[in-house]
């Protein structure tokens, strides 16, 4: 037992000693400052002293110090060093006289080929921070070369090359000459898009490309095309890439002799017939490349290869959640991302909670731009029993959807709704037909827990008995929500909602079109949809107007944990402007879990006679 303990202690001590020995040299520097001194420390930080004898270590320190200083133009420094007394040394004191800094005597930067008239290339050269007479620094020179090379591939100059790329340093004269000439060659154009493995009409897929054949090549457009194909949801795997290999095989590689033939040639021996044939005159690679350039099209094309595989035709999803508004909730989804070669899709959704149960379906028919232009047929059944509202609703809607470049989505729809309801002491069955239009936009960064974002939605709906509807009304709705950060630890969330109904007979409006508020997503401190005008018996009947507002401040406590303080106000009412608003305020906790933010709030309703507190719990992001 004792031997085992002693052995383990010895192993630990040895491991600690080895860990200490693996540490780099700590440098104390006099005579040199700023970035050059920091670079010397960096070059010495991984120098393992135990691998060298003392004399060799001094030589290695001197070599690395010179190398670190050279990139800042110090090519002739005088270095004095003193190692620490420990063995192996852990510290070194350097006294450095950097000497005169090398300066740029001549700077020649040139573009040849189509890149001469391509502004991004000229911008790179113009942004080069050094000019003649400036101290030499290697980093900007290396960055410029890398940027030009990357830009050539990004913008379709696949035959690019550096004709000249020299840095001539003359330390004895403390001067340097920099020469760089980029021959970009011709800029390639987008060629034909070849599609393999697709179960969707290829013509439809080609229309999704952000480019057309003959346009100048841009790597960013290829990435956007791949992203669009992924967003369609039709495919399990997607590969979009330029056909580089075929275009790059322009020259024959130089012939190589085997080892045996090489020896025989040097010795003057007679070779076999095959080997002799290999020494016959052949077309050199440079000659073939010259001929290819002479005969090539002035605007060569780069074909794009698209290889895809179909997504599963049937996809299922089950979700479980909880919120104080509705209690436990279940969701079952069945999606068919494609049902024919035109890319039509079908999805069904079943939602179950105590106050509400609904079943809905959506049939989507994409148009020329499948991601932005669509027809949609929606249908559904909903049963709701909450507070003083009991209703059975069935709806059919046909909609045309557009998404614009600025990310606003416009939807024009025609909806038919049959609703058998009891609201308070009112009971009726109505059938309403009404067209409508809506505009919406959602923007966010980091969708799981947005650090920046906003959401807007505005809608107009109109119904008239002239076309057989049981109710006449004009309904306007709008809401907006904003998320902004101040620094890394302060987050603000603001929200405003508005609604108005113009009608001659409010009793004919089904509950689904009336306004109610209160709950986790509107005015906290009050029960779900408990704020609205009431009848003489004190039962909810819904409002003709709506106004809600909320302001919340969140502060990071640690990691993914945040504390929150908020104030909410709002109400549903009958007059065009409320005389009073119901207000609640409270505090809460936010945890950014792997499945999304979990929010727990405790809110006090200031307009509640019982002066009670209410707990609110919800899962999911604000948008």
Coordinates of C-alpha atoms in Angstrom, one line a residue:
X1 CA 0.0 0.0 0.0
X2 CA 2.8 2.4 1.1
X3 CA 4.8 1.6 -2.1
X4 CA 1.8 2.3 -4.3
X5 CA 1.3 5.7 -2.6
X6 CA 5.0 6.6 -2.9
X7 CA 4.9 5.5 -6.6
X8 CA 1.9 7.6 -7.4
X9 CA 3.4 10.7 -5.6
X10 CA 6.7 10.2 -7.6
X11 CA 4.7 9.9 -10.8
X12 CA 2.8 13.1 -10.0
X13 CA 6.1 14.9 -9.1
X14 CA 7.7 13.7 -12.3
X15 CA 4.7 14.7 -14.4
X16 CA 4.7 18.2 -12.8
X17 CA 8.4 18.5 -13.5
X18 CA 8.0 17.5 -17.1
X19 CA 5.1 20.0 -17.4
X20 CA 7.3 22.7 -16.0
X21 CA 10.2 21.7 -18.3
X22 CA 7.9 22.0 -21.4
X23 CA 7.2 25.6 -20.7
X24 CA 8.8 28.2 -23.0
X25 CA 11.4 30.8 -22.3
X26 CA 10.2 34.1 -20.7
X27 CA 11.9 37.0 -22.3
X28 CA 12.6 40.4 -20.6
X29 CA 13.4 42.9 -23.4
X30 CA 15.2 46.3 -23.2
X31 CA 15.7 48.6 -26.2
X32 CA 12.7 47.3 -28.2
X33 CA 9.0 47.9 -27.6
X34 CA 5.6 47.7 -29.2
X35 CA 4.7 45.0 -31.7
X36 CA 8.3 44.0 -32.5
X37 CA 9.0 43.2 -28.8
X38 CA 5.7 41.3 -28.5
X39 CA 6.6 39.3 -31.6
X40 CA 10.0 38.4 -30.1
X41 CA 8.2 37.1 -26.9
X42 CA 5.9 35.1 -29.1
X43 CA 8.7 33.5 -31.0
X44 CA 10.4 32.5 -27.7
X45 CA 7.3 31.4 -25.9
X46 CA 7.4 27.8 -27.2
X47 CA 11.2 27.4 -27.1
X48 CA 11.8 24.2 -25.0
X49 CA 15.1 25.0 -23.2
X50 CA 15.7 21.4 -22.0
X51 CA 16.3 20.3 -25.6
X52 CA 19.4 22.4 -26.0
X53 CA 22.7 22.9 -24.3
X54 CA 23.4 26.3 -23.0
X55 CA 25.5 27.4 -25.9
X56 CA 23.0 26.0 -28.5
X57 CA 20.2 27.6 -26.6
X58 CA 21.8 31.0 -26.8
X59 CA 22.2 30.5 -30.6
X60 CA 18.6 29.4 -31.0
X61 CA 17.4 32.5 -29.0
X62 CA 19.5 34.8 -31.2
X63 CA 18.2 33.1 -34.4
X64 CA 14.5 33.4 -33.3
X65 CA 14.9 36.9 -32.1
X66 CA 16.3 38.0 -35.5
X67 CA 13.6 36.2 -37.3
X68 CA 10.9 37.8 -35.2
X69 CA 12.4 41.3 -35.8
X70 CA 12.9 40.8 -39.5
X71 CA 9.2 40.9 -40.3
X72 CA 9.2 44.5 -38.9
X73 CA 12.1 45.5 -41.1
X74 CA 14.9 45.1 -38.6
X75 CA 17.5 43.1 -40.4
X76 CA 20.7 44.1 -38.6
X77 CA 20.0 44.2 -34.8
X78 CA 22.7 43.9 -32.1
X79 CA 21.5 41.5 -29.5
X80 CA 23.0 40.9 -26.0
X81 CA 21.5 38.2 -23.9
X82 CA 21.8 36.8 -20.4
X83 CA 20.2 33.5 -19.5
X84 CA 18.9 32.7 -16.0
X85 CA 21.0 30.7 -13.6
X86 CA 18.5 27.8 -13.3
X87 CA 19.0 24.6 -15.3
X88 CA 17.3 24.5 -17.7
X89 CA 17.0 28.3 -18.0
X90 CA 13.4 29.7 -17.7
X91 CA 14.2 33.3 -18.4
X92 CA 16.4 35.4 -20.7
X93 CA 17.2 39.1 -20.5
X94 CA 17.6 40.6 -23.9
X95 CA 19.2 44.0 -24.6
X96 CA 18.5 44.9 -28.2
X97 CA 19.8 47.6 -30.4
X98 CA 17.4 47.2 -33.4
X99 CA 19.6 49.3 -35.7
X100 CA 18.2 51.1 -38.7
X101 CA 14.9 49.9 -40.1
X102 CA 14.8 48.7 -43.7
X103 CA 12.7 51.1 -45.8
X104 CA 10.9 50.6 -49.1
X105 CA 13.0 52.0 -51.9
X106 CA 10.8 50.8 -54.8
X107 CA 7.3 49.5 -54.9
X108 CA 5.8 48.2 -58.1
X109 CA 2.3 46.7 -58.1
X110 CA 0.6 45.8 -61.3
X111 CA -2.5 44.0 -62.6
X112 CA -2.6 42.2 -66.0
X113 CA -5.6 40.6 -67.6
X114 CA -9.4 41.2 -67.1
X115 CA -8.8 42.1 -63.4
X116 CA -7.4 45.5 -64.6
X117 CA -11.0 46.6 -65.0
X118 CA -12.4 44.8 -62.0
X119 CA -12.8 47.3 -59.1
X120 CA -12.2 44.9 -56.2
X121 CA -8.7 44.1 -57.4
X122 CA -7.8 47.8 -57.7
X123 CA -9.3 48.3 -54.2
X124 CA -6.9 45.7 -52.8
X125 CA -3.9 47.4 -54.3
X126 CA -5.1 50.9 -53.2
X127 CA -5.6 49.6 -49.7
X128 CA -2.0 48.4 -49.4
X129 CA -0.8 50.5 -46.4
X130 CA 2.9 50.8 -47.4
X131 CA 4.4 53.2 -49.9
X132 CA 7.9 54.1 -51.0
X133 CA 9.9 55.5 -48.0
X134 CA 7.9 53.6 -45.4
X135 CA 9.5 51.1 -43.0
X136 CA 9.2 47.5 -44.4
X137 CA 6.6 45.2 -42.7
X138 CA 6.0 41.7 -44.0
X139 CA 2.5 41.2 -42.7
X140 CA 0.7 43.7 -45.0
X141 CA 2.6 42.3 -48.0
X142 CA 1.6 38.7 -47.2
X143 CA -2.0 39.7 -46.6
X144 CA -2.2 41.5 -49.9
X145 CA -0.9 38.5 -51.8
X146 CA -3.4 36.2 -50.1
X147 CA -6.3 38.6 -50.7
X148 CA -5.5 38.8 -54.4
X149 CA -5.3 35.0 -54.7
X150 CA -8.5 34.6 -52.9
X151 CA -10.2 37.3 -54.9
X152 CA -9.2 35.7 -58.1
X153 CA -10.9 32.4 -57.2
X154 CA -13.9 34.2 -55.8
X155 CA -14.5 36.2 -58.9
X156 CA -13.8 33.5 -61.5
X157 CA -10.2 34.1 -62.7
X158 CA -9.3 30.5 -62.7
X159 CA -6.2 31.0 -64.8
X160 CA -4.6 33.5 -62.5
X161 CA -0.9 33.5 -61.6
X162 CA 1.7 35.8 -60.1
X163 CA 4.0 36.7 -63.0
X164 CA 6.3 38.5 -60.6
X165 CA 6.3 38.3 -56.8
X166 CA 9.5 39.4 -55.2
X167 CA 10.7 41.1 -52.0
X168 CA 14.3 42.1 -52.5
X169 CA 15.9 43.2 -49.2
X170 CA 19.3 44.7 -49.1
X171 CA 20.2 44.9 -45.4
X172 CA 23.6 46.6 -46.0
X173 CA 21.7 49.5 -47.7
X174 CA 18.7 49.3 -45.3
X175 CA 16.4 49.2 -48.4
X176 CA 13.9 46.9 -50.0
X177 CA 12.3 46.6 -53.4
X178 CA 8.8 45.0 -53.7
X179 CA 7.5 43.8 -57.0
X180 CA 4.2 42.1 -57.6
X181 CA 2.4 41.5 -60.9
X182 CA -0.8 39.5 -61.0
X183 CA -1.9 38.1 -64.4
X184 CA -5.5 37.3 -63.8
X185 CA -6.2 35.9 -67.3
X186 CA -9.8 36.1 -68.5
X187 CA -12.7 36.1 -66.2
X188 CA -14.9 33.0 -66.5
X189 CA -18.6 33.3 -67.1
X190 CA -21.2 31.0 -65.6
X191 CA -21.8 28.0 -67.9
X192 CA -24.5 25.4 -68.1
X193 CA -26.0 24.1 -64.8
X194 CA -25.9 20.3 -64.9
X195 CA -28.3 18.6 -62.4
X196 CA -28.1 15.0 -61.3
X197 CA -30.1 12.9 -58.9
X198 CA -33.1 15.3 -58.8
X199 CA -36.7 14.1 -58.4
X200 CA -37.8 17.8 -59.0
X201 CA -38.2 19.2 -62.5
X202 CA -34.6 20.5 -63.4
X203 CA -36.1 23.6 -65.1
X204 CA -37.5 24.6 -61.7
X205 CA -34.2 24.1 -60.0
X206 CA -32.3 26.2 -62.5
X207 CA -34.7 29.1 -62.0
X208 CA -33.7 29.2 -58.4
X209 CA -30.1 30.1 -59.3
X210 CA -29.1 33.7 -58.6
X211 CA -27.2 33.8 -61.9
X212 CA -27.9 33.0 -65.5
X213 CA -25.6 31.5 -68.1
X214 CA -23.1 34.1 -69.4
X215 CA -22.9 36.3 -66.3
X216 CA -19.5 36.8 -64.7
X217 CA -18.7 34.1 -62.2
X218 CA -18.9 34.8 -58.5
X219 CA -18.3 32.2 -55.8
X220 CA -20.8 33.9 -53.6
X221 CA -23.6 33.2 -56.1
X222 CA -22.7 29.5 -56.0
X223 CA -23.0 29.5 -52.2
X224 CA -26.4 31.3 -52.5
X225 CA -27.7 28.8 -55.0
X226 CA -26.8 25.9 -52.6
X227 CA -28.5 27.7 -49.8
X228 CA -31.7 28.2 -51.8
X229 CA -31.8 24.5 -52.8
X230 CA -31.5 23.6 -49.1
X231 CA -34.2 26.1 -48.0
X232 CA -36.7 24.4 -50.4
X233 CA -36.7 21.3 -48.2
X234 CA -36.8 18.9 -51.2
X235 CA -33.4 17.3 -50.7
X236 CA -31.5 15.3 -48.2
X237 CA -28.0 16.2 -49.5
X238 CA -26.9 19.0 -51.9
X239 CA -23.6 19.6 -53.7
X240 CA -23.1 22.7 -55.8
X241 CA -19.7 23.3 -57.2
X242 CA -17.9 24.6 -60.3
X243 CA -16.5 22.0 -62.7
X244 CA -12.9 23.0 -62.0
X245 CA -11.0 19.8 -62.9
X246 CA -11.9 19.7 -66.6
X247 CA -11.1 23.3 -67.1
X248 CA -7.8 23.2 -65.4
X249 CA -6.3 20.2 -67.3
X250 CA -4.7 22.4 -70.0
X251 CA -1.1 21.1 -70.2
X252 CA 0.7 17.8 -70.4
X253 CA 2.8 17.0 -67.3
X254 CA 6.6 16.7 -68.1
X255 CA 7.8 13.2 -68.8
X256 CA 9.6 11.3 -66.0
X257 CA 12.0 8.5 -66.4
X258 CA 12.2 5.6 -64.0
X259 CA 15.3 5.2 -61.8
X260 CA 16.8 2.4 -64.0
X261 CA 16.3 4.4 -67.2
X262 CA 17.8 7.5 -65.6
X263 CA 20.9 5.6 -64.7
X264 CA 21.2 4.2 -68.2
X265 CA 20.8 7.6 -69.8
X266 CA 23.6 9.1 -67.7
X267 CA 25.8 6.2 -68.5
X268 CA 25.1 6.3 -72.3
X269 CA 23.5 2.8 -72.4
X270 CA 21.1 1.8 -75.1
X271 CA 17.5 2.0 -73.9
X272 CA 14.6 -0.2 -74.8
X273 CA 12.2 0.8 -77.6
X274 CA 9.6 2.1 -75.1
X275 CA 12.2 4.1 -73.2
X276 CA 13.7 5.5 -76.4
X277 CA 10.2 6.6 -77.6
X278 CA 9.8 8.5 -74.3
X279 CA 12.8 10.6 -75.3
X280 CA 11.4 11.6 -78.6
X281 CA 10.4 15.3 -79.1
X282 CA 7.1 16.1 -77.5
X283 CA 5.0 19.3 -77.0
X284 CA 6.1 21.1 -73.9
X285 CA 3.5 22.1 -71.3
X286 CA 4.3 25.8 -71.8
X287 CA 3.8 25.5 -75.5
X288 CA 0.5 23.7 -75.2
X289 CA -0.7 26.3 -72.7
X290 CA 0.3 29.1 -75.2
X291 CA -1.7 27.4 -78.0
X292 CA -4.7 26.9 -75.6
X293 CA -4.6 30.6 -74.7
X294 CA -4.5 31.5 -78.4
X295 CA -7.5 29.3 -79.3
X296 CA -9.5 29.8 -76.1
X297 CA -12.7 31.8 -76.1
X298 CA -12.4 35.4 -75.0
X299 CA -15.0 34.7 -72.3
X300 CA -14.5 31.1 -71.1
X301 CA -17.4 29.5 -69.3
X302 CA -17.4 27.5 -66.0
X303 CA -20.1 24.8 -65.9
X304 CA -21.8 24.3 -62.5
X305 CA -22.5 20.7 -61.3
X306 CA -25.4 20.2 -59.0
X307 CA -25.8 16.8 -57.3
X308 CA -28.7 16.2 -55.0
X309 CA -30.6 13.3 -53.3
X310 CA -34.3 13.4 -52.4
X311 CA -35.4 14.1 -48.9
X312 CA -37.6 11.6 -47.1
X313 CA -41.1 11.8 -48.6
X314 CA -42.8 11.5 -45.2
X315 CA -41.4 13.3 -42.1
X316 CA -42.9 13.2 -38.6
X317 CA -42.4 15.4 -35.6
X318 CA -43.7 15.3 -32.0
X319 CA -43.4 18.2 -29.6
X320 CA -44.2 18.5 -25.9
X321 CA -44.3 21.8 -24.0
X322 CA -45.9 23.7 -21.2
X323 CA -47.0 27.3 -20.6
X324 CA -49.1 28.8 -17.8
X325 CA -51.5 30.2 -20.4
X326 CA -52.6 26.8 -21.7
X327 CA -50.9 24.2 -19.4
X328 CA -49.4 21.1 -21.0
X329 CA -49.4 21.0 -24.7
X330 CA -48.7 18.4 -27.4
X331 CA -48.0 18.8 -31.1
X332 CA -47.9 16.2 -33.8
X333 CA -46.7 17.2 -37.3
X334 CA -46.7 15.2 -40.5
X335 CA -44.9 16.8 -43.5
X336 CA -44.5 15.7 -47.1
X337 CA -41.8 18.1 -48.4
X338 CA -42.5 17.0 -52.0
X339 CA -45.3 15.1 -53.6
X340 CA -44.6 15.6 -57.3
X341 CA -42.0 16.9 -59.8
X342 CA -43.3 20.4 -59.4
X343 CA -42.2 20.5 -55.8
X344 CA -45.7 20.8 -54.3
X345 CA -45.7 20.0 -50.5
X346 CA -48.3 19.1 -47.9
X347 CA -48.2 19.3 -44.2
X348 CA -50.6 18.5 -41.4
X349 CA -50.5 19.7 -37.7
X350 CA -52.4 18.5 -34.7
X351 CA -52.2 20.6 -31.5
X352 CA -53.7 19.6 -28.2
X353 CA -54.0 21.6 -25.0
X354 CA -56.6 22.0 -22.3
X355 CA -58.3 25.2 -23.7
X356 CA -57.7 24.6 -27.4
X357 CA -57.5 21.7 -29.8
X358 CA -56.9 22.2 -33.5
X359 CA -56.1 20.3 -36.7
X360 CA -54.8 22.1 -39.7
X361 CA -53.3 21.4 -43.1
X362 CA -51.4 23.4 -45.8
X363 CA -50.9 22.5 -49.4
X364 CA -48.2 24.6 -51.0
X365 CA -47.7 25.2 -54.7
X366 CA -44.5 27.0 -55.5
X367 CA -44.3 29.2 -58.5
X368 CA -41.4 30.4 -60.7
X369 CA -39.3 31.4 -57.6
X370 CA -40.3 28.6 -55.2
X371 CA -38.9 30.3 -52.1
X372 CA -40.6 33.6 -52.7
X373 CA -43.7 33.0 -54.8
X374 CA -46.3 30.5 -53.8
X375 CA -49.9 29.6 -53.8
X376 CA -51.2 28.1 -50.5
X377 CA -54.4 26.2 -49.7
X378 CA -55.0 26.0 -45.9
X379 CA -57.8 24.3 -44.0
X380 CA -58.4 23.5 -40.4
X381 CA -60.7 22.7 -37.5
X382 CA -60.4 24.3 -34.1
X383 CA -62.2 23.8 -30.8
X384 CA -61.7 26.3 -28.0
X385 CA -63.1 26.4 -24.4
X386 CA -61.5 29.1 -22.4
X387 CA -63.0 31.5 -19.8
X388 CA -66.3 32.5 -21.3
X389 CA -65.5 31.4 -24.8
X390 CA -66.7 28.1 -26.4
X391 CA -66.4 27.7 -30.1
X392 CA -66.1 25.2 -32.9
X393 CA -64.5 26.7 -36.0
X394 CA -63.7 25.4 -39.5
X395 CA -61.7 27.4 -42.0
X396 CA -60.6 27.2 -45.6
X397 CA -58.2 29.8 -47.1
X398 CA -56.6 30.3 -50.4
X399 CA -53.6 32.6 -50.5
X400 CA -51.0 34.1 -52.8
X401 CA -47.6 34.8 -51.1
X402 CA -44.7 37.0 -52.2
X403 CA -41.4 37.6 -50.5
X404 CA -39.5 40.7 -51.6
X405 CA -35.8 41.4 -51.6
X406 CA -36.1 43.5 -48.4
X407 CA -37.5 40.3 -46.7
X408 CA -41.0 41.7 -46.4
X409 CA -43.6 39.0 -47.1
X410 CA -46.9 40.0 -48.6
X411 CA -49.9 37.6 -48.5
X412 CA -53.2 38.1 -50.3
X413 CA -55.9 35.7 -49.2
X414 CA -59.5 34.8 -49.4
X415 CA -60.9 33.0 -46.3
X416 CA -64.1 31.3 -45.4
X417 CA -64.9 30.5 -41.8
X418 CA -67.9 28.8 -40.2
X419 CA -68.0 29.2 -36.5
X420 CA -70.5 27.8 -34.0
X421 CA -69.9 29.7 -30.8
X422 CA -71.0 30.7 -27.3
X423 CA -69.5 34.0 -26.0
X424 CA -70.7 34.8 -22.6
X425 CA -74.5 34.7 -22.9
X426 CA -74.4 35.0 -26.7
X427 CA -74.8 31.9 -28.9
X428 CA -74.8 31.9 -32.7
X429 CA -73.5 30.2 -35.8
X430 CA -72.0 32.4 -38.6
X431 CA -70.5 31.9 -42.0
X432 CA -68.2 34.7 -43.1
X433 CA -66.3 35.1 -46.3
X434 CA -63.6 37.8 -46.4
X435 CA -60.5 38.7 -48.3
X436 CA -57.5 40.1 -46.6
X437 CA -53.9 41.2 -47.1
X438 CA -51.0 41.1 -44.7
X439 CA -47.4 42.2 -44.6
X440 CA -44.8 40.7 -42.3
X441 CA -41.1 40.6 -41.7
X442 CA -38.8 38.8 -39.2
X443 CA -35.1 39.6 -38.8
X444 CA -32.9 38.1 -36.2
X445 CA -29.3 37.2 -35.3
X446 CA -28.8 33.9 -33.4
X447 CA -32.4 32.7 -33.7
X448 CA -32.2 30.5 -30.7
X449 CA -31.7 33.5 -28.4
X450 CA -31.6 36.6 -30.6
X451 CA -29.0 39.2 -29.8
X452 CA -30.6 41.5 -32.4
X453 CA -33.9 41.3 -34.2
X454 CA -37.3 42.7 -34.9
X455 CA -40.7 41.4 -36.0
X456 CA -43.4 43.3 -37.8
X457 CA -46.9 42.3 -39.0
X458 CA -49.8 44.3 -40.3
X459 CA -53.1 43.0 -41.7
X460 CA -56.3 44.2 -43.2
X461 CA -59.5 42.0 -43.5
X462 CA -62.9 43.0 -44.9
X463 CA -66.2 41.2 -45.0
X464 CA -69.5 42.3 -46.6
X465 CA -73.0 40.8 -46.8
X466 CA -73.0 41.7 -50.5
X467 CA -71.3 38.4 -51.3
X468 CA -73.2 36.3 -48.8
X469 CA -71.2 36.8 -45.6
X470 CA -73.1 36.8 -42.3
X471 CA -71.1 39.8 -41.0
X472 CA -70.0 43.2 -42.2
X473 CA -66.7 44.4 -40.8
X474 CA -63.3 45.9 -41.5
X475 CA -60.6 44.6 -39.2
X476 CA -57.1 46.1 -38.9
X477 CA -54.2 44.5 -36.9
X478 CA -50.6 45.3 -36.3
X479 CA -47.8 44.4 -33.9
X480 CA -44.1 45.0 -33.7
X481 CA -41.4 43.6 -31.4
X482 CA -37.8 44.7 -31.1
X483 CA -34.7 43.1 -29.5
X484 CA -31.5 45.1 -29.0
X485 CA -28.3 44.5 -27.0
X486 CA -26.2 47.0 -25.1
X487 CA -22.8 45.5 -24.8
X488 CA -22.6 41.7 -24.3
X489 CA -24.6 41.5 -21.0
X490 CA -27.6 43.9 -21.4
X491 CA -30.6 42.9 -23.5
X492 CA -33.8 44.9 -24.2
X493 CA -37.1 43.6 -25.5
X494 CA -40.0 45.9 -26.5
X495 CA -43.4 45.1 -28.0
X496 CA -46.5 47.0 -29.2
X497 CA -49.7 45.5 -30.5
X498 CA -52.7 47.3 -32.0
X499 CA -56.1 46.2 -33.4
X500 CA -59.4 47.8 -34.5
X501 CA -62.7 46.5 -35.9
X502 CA -65.3 48.7 -37.7
X503 CA -68.7 47.0 -37.8
X504 CA -72.4 47.7 -37.5
X505 CA -73.3 44.6 -35.5
X506 CA -70.5 43.4 -33.2
X507 CA -72.6 40.4 -32.0
X508 CA -72.3 38.8 -35.5
X509 CA -68.5 38.6 -35.2
X510 CA -67.3 35.2 -34.1
X511 CA -64.9 35.0 -31.1
X512 CA -61.9 34.3 -33.4
X513 CA -62.2 37.8 -34.8
X514 CA -62.8 39.7 -31.5
X515 CA -60.0 41.0 -29.4
X516 CA -58.9 39.5 -26.0
X517 CA -55.6 40.0 -24.2
X518 CA -53.7 39.0 -21.1
X519 CA -51.2 36.1 -20.4
X520 CA -47.6 35.1 -21.1
X521 CA -47.3 36.8 -24.5
X522 CA -49.2 40.0 -23.8
X523 CA -50.0 41.4 -20.3
X524 CA -48.4 39.3 -17.7
X525 CA -50.0 39.2 -14.2
X526 CA -53.4 38.4 -15.8
X527 CA -54.8 35.1 -16.9
X528 CA -54.8 34.1 -20.6
X529 CA -57.2 36.2 -22.6
X530 CA -59.0 37.5 -19.5
X531 CA -58.8 41.2 -20.4
X532 CA -61.8 42.4 -22.6
X533 CA -65.1 44.1 -22.2
X534 CA -67.7 42.2 -20.2
X535 CA -71.5 42.0 -20.4
X536 CA -74.0 42.8 -17.6
X537 CA -73.4 39.4 -16.0
X538 CA -69.6 40.0 -15.9
X539 CA -68.9 37.6 -18.7
X540 CA -66.3 38.3 -21.3
X541 CA -67.6 39.3 -24.7
X542 CA -64.5 40.6 -26.5
X543 CA -63.5 44.0 -27.6
X544 CA -63.5 46.1 -30.8
X545 CA -60.1 47.7 -30.2
X546 CA -56.8 46.4 -28.8
X547 CA -53.7 48.1 -27.4
X548 CA -50.8 46.3 -25.7
X549 CA -47.3 47.4 -24.9
X550 CA -44.4 45.8 -23.1
X551 CA -40.8 46.8 -22.1
X552 CA -38.3 44.3 -20.6
X553 CA -34.7 44.6 -19.5
X554 CA -32.5 41.5 -19.2
X555 CA -29.1 41.3 -17.6
X556 CA -26.7 38.4 -17.9
X557 CA -26.0 36.8 -14.5
X558 CA -23.6 34.1 -15.7
X559 CA -23.2 32.1 -18.9
X560 CA -26.6 31.3 -20.3
X561 CA -28.5 32.6 -17.2
X562 CA -30.2 36.0 -17.3
X563 CA -32.3 38.0 -14.9
X564 CA -35.2 40.1 -16.2
X565 CA -37.5 42.9 -15.1
X566 CA -40.5 44.0 -17.1
X567 CA -43.7 46.1 -17.2
X568 CA -46.7 45.2 -19.4
X569 CA -49.8 47.2 -20.1
X570 CA -52.8 46.9 -22.4
X571 CA -56.5 46.0 -22.8
X572 CA -59.2 45.2 -25.2
X573 CA -62.0 47.8 -25.3
X574 CA -64.9 49.2 -27.3
X575 CA -64.1 52.9 -27.5
X576 CA -61.5 54.2 -30.0
X577 CA -59.2 55.0 -27.1
X578 CA -59.2 53.4 -23.6
X579 CA -59.9 55.4 -20.5
X580 CA -57.6 53.1 -18.5
X581 CA -55.1 50.3 -19.3
X582 CA -54.4 47.2 -17.2
X583 CA -50.8 47.1 -16.1
X584 CA -48.6 44.4 -14.7
X585 CA -44.9 44.3 -13.7
X586 CA -42.5 41.7 -12.3
X587 CA -39.2 40.0 -12.5
X588 CA -38.1 36.7 -14.1
X589 CA -35.3 34.3 -15.0
X590 CA -34.2 33.3 -18.5
X591 CA -32.1 30.2 -19.2
X592 CA -30.9 29.6 -22.8
X593 CA -31.3 25.8 -22.9
X594 CA -30.3 23.6 -25.8
X595 CA -34.0 23.4 -26.8
X596 CA -34.5 27.2 -26.6
X597 CA -35.0 29.8 -23.9
X598 CA -36.9 28.9 -20.8
X599 CA -38.7 31.8 -19.2
X600 CA -40.0 32.0 -15.7
X601 CA -41.7 35.2 -14.6
X602 CA -43.6 36.3 -11.5
X603 CA -45.9 39.3 -12.2
X604 CA -48.1 41.6 -10.1
X605 CA -51.3 43.0 -11.6
X606 CA -51.7 46.5 -10.4
X607 CA -55.4 46.7 -11.4
X608 CA -56.4 43.5 -9.6
X609 CA -58.6 44.0 -6.6
X610 CA -57.2 40.8 -5.0
X611 CA -53.7 42.3 -5.2
X612 CA -52.4 38.8 -6.3
X613 CA -49.2 37.6 -8.0
X614 CA -49.2 35.3 -11.0
X615 CA -46.5 32.9 -12.2
X616 CA -45.8 32.6 -15.9
X617 CA -43.7 29.9 -17.5
X618 CA -43.0 29.4 -21.2
X619 CA -40.4 27.7 -23.5
X620 CA -39.3 29.2 -26.8
X621 CA -37.8 32.4 -28.3
X622 CA -39.6 35.7 -28.5
X623 CA -40.1 35.5 -32.3

